[in-house]
Tab-separated table of C-alpha atoms in Angstrom:
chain	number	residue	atom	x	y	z
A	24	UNK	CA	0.000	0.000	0.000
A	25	UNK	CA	3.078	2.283	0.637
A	26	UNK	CA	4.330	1.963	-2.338
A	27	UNK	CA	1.004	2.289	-4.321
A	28	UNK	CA	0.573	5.865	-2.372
A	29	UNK	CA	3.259	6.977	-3.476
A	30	UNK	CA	3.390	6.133	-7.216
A	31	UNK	CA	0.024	7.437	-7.169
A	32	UNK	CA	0.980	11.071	-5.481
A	33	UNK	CA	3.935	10.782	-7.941
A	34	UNK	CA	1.950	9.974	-10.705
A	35	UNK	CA	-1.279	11.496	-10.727
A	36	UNK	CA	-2.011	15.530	-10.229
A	37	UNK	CA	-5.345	14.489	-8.188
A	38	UNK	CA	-3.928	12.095	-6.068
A	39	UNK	CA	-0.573	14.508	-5.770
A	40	UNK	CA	-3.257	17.462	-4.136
A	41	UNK	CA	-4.180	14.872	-1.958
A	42	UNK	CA	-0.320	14.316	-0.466
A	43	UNK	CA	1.098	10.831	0.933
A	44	UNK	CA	-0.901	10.655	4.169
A	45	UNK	CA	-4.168	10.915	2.508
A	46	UNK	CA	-3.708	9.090	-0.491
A	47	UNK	CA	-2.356	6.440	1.515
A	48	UNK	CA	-5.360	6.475	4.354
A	49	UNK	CA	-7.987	6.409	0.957
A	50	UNK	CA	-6.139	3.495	-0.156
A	51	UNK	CA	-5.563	1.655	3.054
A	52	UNK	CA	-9.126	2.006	3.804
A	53	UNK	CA	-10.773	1.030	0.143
A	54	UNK	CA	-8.606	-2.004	0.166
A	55	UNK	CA	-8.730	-2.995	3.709
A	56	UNK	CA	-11.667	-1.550	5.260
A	57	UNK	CA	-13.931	-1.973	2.071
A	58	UNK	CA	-12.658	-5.457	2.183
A	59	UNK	CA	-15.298	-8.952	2.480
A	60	UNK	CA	-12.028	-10.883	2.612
A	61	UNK	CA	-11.597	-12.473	6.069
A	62	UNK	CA	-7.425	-13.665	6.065
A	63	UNK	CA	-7.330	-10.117	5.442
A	64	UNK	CA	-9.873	-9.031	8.424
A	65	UNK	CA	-8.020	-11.544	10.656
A	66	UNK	CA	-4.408	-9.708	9.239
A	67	UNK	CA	-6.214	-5.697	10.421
A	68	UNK	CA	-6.750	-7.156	13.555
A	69	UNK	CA	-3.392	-8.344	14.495
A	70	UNK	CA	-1.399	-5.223	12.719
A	71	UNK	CA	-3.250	-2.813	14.271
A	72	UNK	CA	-3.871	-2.778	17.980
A	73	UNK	CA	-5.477	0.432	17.762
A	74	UNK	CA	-8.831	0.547	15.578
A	75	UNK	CA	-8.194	3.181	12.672
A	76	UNK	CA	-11.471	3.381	11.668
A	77	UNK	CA	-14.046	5.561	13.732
A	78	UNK	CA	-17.832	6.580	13.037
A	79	UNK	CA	-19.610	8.771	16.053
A	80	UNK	CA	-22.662	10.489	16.143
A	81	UNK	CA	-21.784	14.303	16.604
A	82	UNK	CA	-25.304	15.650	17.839
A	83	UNK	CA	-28.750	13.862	18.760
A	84	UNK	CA	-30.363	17.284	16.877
A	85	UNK	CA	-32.499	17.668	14.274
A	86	UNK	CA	-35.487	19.714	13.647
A	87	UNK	CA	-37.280	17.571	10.879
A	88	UNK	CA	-39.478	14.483	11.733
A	89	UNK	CA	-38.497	12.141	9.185
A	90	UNK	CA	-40.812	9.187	9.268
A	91	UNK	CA	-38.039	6.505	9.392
A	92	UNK	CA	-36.299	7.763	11.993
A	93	UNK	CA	-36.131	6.371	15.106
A	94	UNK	CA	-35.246	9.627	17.252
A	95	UNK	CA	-39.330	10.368	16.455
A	96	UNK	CA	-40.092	7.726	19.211
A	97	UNK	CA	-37.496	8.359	21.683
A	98	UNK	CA	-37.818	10.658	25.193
A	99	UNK	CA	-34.486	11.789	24.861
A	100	UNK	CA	-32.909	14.955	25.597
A	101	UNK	CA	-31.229	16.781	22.824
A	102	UNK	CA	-26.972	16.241	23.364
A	103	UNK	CA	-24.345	18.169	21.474
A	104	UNK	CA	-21.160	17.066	21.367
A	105	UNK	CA	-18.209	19.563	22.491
A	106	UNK	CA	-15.458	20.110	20.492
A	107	UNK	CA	-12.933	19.611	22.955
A	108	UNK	CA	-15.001	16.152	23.751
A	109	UNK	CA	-14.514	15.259	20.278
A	110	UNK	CA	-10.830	16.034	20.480
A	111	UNK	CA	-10.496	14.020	23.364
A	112	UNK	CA	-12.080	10.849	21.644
A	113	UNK	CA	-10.154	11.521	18.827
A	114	UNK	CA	-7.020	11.198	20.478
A	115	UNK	CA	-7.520	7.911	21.830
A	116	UNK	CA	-7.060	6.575	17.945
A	117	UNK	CA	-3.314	7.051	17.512
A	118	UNK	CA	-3.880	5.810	14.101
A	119	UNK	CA	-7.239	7.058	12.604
A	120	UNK	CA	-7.333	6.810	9.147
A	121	UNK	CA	-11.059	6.941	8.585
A	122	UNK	CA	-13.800	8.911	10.311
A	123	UNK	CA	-17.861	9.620	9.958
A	124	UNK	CA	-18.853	12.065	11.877
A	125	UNK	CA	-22.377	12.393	11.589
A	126	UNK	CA	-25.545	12.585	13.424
A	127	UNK	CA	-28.912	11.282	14.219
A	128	UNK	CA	-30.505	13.679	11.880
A	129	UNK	CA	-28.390	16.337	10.663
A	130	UNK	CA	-24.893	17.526	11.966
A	131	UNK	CA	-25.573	20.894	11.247
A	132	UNK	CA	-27.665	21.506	14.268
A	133	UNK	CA	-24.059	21.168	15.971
A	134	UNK	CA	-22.733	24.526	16.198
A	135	UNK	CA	-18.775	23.366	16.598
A	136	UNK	CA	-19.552	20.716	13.654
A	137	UNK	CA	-17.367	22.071	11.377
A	138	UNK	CA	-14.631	22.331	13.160
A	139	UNK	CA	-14.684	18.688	13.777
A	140	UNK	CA	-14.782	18.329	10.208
A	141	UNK	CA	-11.503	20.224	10.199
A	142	UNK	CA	-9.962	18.877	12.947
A	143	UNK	CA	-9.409	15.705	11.237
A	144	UNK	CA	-8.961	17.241	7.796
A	145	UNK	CA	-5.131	19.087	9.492
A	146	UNK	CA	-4.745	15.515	11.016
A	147	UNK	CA	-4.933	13.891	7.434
A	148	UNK	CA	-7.874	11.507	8.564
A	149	UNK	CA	-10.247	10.838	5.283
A	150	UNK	CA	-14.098	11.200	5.922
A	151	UNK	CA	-17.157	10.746	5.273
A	152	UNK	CA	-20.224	12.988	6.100
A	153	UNK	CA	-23.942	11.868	5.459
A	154	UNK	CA	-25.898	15.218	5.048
A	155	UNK	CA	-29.551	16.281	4.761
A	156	UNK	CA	-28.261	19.746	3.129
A	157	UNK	CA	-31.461	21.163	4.796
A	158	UNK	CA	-29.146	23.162	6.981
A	159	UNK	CA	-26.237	23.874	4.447
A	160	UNK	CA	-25.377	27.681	4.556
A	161	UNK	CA	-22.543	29.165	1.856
A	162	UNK	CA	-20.016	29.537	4.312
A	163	UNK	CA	-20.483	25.896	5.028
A	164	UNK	CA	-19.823	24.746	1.922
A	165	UNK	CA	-16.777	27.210	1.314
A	166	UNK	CA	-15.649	25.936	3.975
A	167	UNK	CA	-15.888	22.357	2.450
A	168	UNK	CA	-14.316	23.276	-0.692
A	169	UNK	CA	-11.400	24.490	1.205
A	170	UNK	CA	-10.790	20.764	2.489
A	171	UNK	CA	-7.712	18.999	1.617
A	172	UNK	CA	-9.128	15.664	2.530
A	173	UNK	CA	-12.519	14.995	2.479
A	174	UNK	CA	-12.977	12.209	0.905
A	175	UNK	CA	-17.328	11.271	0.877
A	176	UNK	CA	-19.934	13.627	1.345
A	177	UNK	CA	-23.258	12.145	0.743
A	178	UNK	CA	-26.138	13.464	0.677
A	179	UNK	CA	-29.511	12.149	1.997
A	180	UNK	CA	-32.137	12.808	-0.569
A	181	UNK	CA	-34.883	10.291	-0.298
A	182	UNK	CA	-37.460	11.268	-2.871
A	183	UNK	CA	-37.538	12.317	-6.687
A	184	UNK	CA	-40.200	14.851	-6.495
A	185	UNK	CA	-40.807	17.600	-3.906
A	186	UNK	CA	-44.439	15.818	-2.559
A	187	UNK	CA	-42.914	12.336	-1.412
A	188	UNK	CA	-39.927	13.907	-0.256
A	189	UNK	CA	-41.935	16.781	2.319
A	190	UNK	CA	-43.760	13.729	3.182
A	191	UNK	CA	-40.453	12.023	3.879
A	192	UNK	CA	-38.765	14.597	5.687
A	193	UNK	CA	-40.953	16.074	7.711
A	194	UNK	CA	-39.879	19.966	8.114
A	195	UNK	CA	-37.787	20.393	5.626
A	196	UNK	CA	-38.214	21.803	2.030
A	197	UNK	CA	-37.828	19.873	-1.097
A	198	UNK	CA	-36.433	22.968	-2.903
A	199	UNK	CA	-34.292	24.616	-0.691
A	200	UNK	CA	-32.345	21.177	-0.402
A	201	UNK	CA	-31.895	20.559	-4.223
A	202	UNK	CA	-30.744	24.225	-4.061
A	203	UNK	CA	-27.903	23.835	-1.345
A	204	UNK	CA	-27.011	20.549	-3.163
A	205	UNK	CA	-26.644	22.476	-6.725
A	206	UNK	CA	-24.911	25.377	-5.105
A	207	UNK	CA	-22.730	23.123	-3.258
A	208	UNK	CA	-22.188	21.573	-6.387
């Protein structure tokens, strides 16, 4: 994988914006993490005695009332996550390669969410954010572009036309979120 990283930063203009850490995190974690084979599970295990691969719910928040989600039926009170809590969790993964921090519903309601996002972005750490885009505001998403790393950023867009979507996500509007998305774009 070492050497693959770096023919590829060598090689390739993309990957070379990307620089050795990352390119070699994105590849460790497509071919080891993405991988069904279990020698190669059983190998991760016994390399590593840190995991390197992290996903943590960043906030409990969200405004909309999305009919398939389960926070509609708990009595639960609303937690953010501090930034200097998520530094501190962080730190216990000498070795992160991988992170997804998200949220049950959408990270945006986290005030200190995007510095998270950057936290790990100085650190090298590739990512992966599931977004509604409901909350997406311009300086968010300059402040995306300005990423080195980020590697996913999906959004979650569960209907084709703006009547099964509302009905979908409860709260939140069909055309402000295929705005965000194309202005994000």
């Amino acid at each position: 994988l070492v050497r693959e990283a770096y023919t590829r930063v060598l090689l390739n203009p993309a990957w070379m914006e990307l620089g050795f850490r990352r390119a070699y995190n994105l590849l460790h974690m497509s071919t080891i993490y993405g991988s069904r084979d279990p020698s190669i599970i059983r190998l991760m295990y016994r390399l590593q005695p840190y995991p390197c691969y992290v996903e943590m719910e960043v906030t409990q928040g969200c405004w909309m009332h999305c009919i398939m989600c389960e926070s509609n039926f708990w009595n639960e009170p609303n937690i953010q996550l501090s930034f200097d809590k998520f530094k501190y969790v962080m730190y216990q993964f000498p070795d992160l390669k991988w992170a997804g921090n998200n949220a049950l519903g959408d990270p945006f309601t986290n005030p200190e969410y995007g510095d998270m996002v950057k936290y790990l972005d100085d650190k090298g750490v590739c990512q992966e954010l599931y977004l509604t885009s409901a909350l997406l505001k311009e300086k968010d998403m300059k402040r995306f572009t300005e990423l080195r790393g980020l590697v996913f950023l999906k959004f979650s867009f569960d209907a084709a036309t703006k009547e099964t979507y509302e009905k979908i996500r409860v709260g939140a509007s069909f055309d402000q979120v295929v705005a965000n998305i194309k202005a994000f774009d």
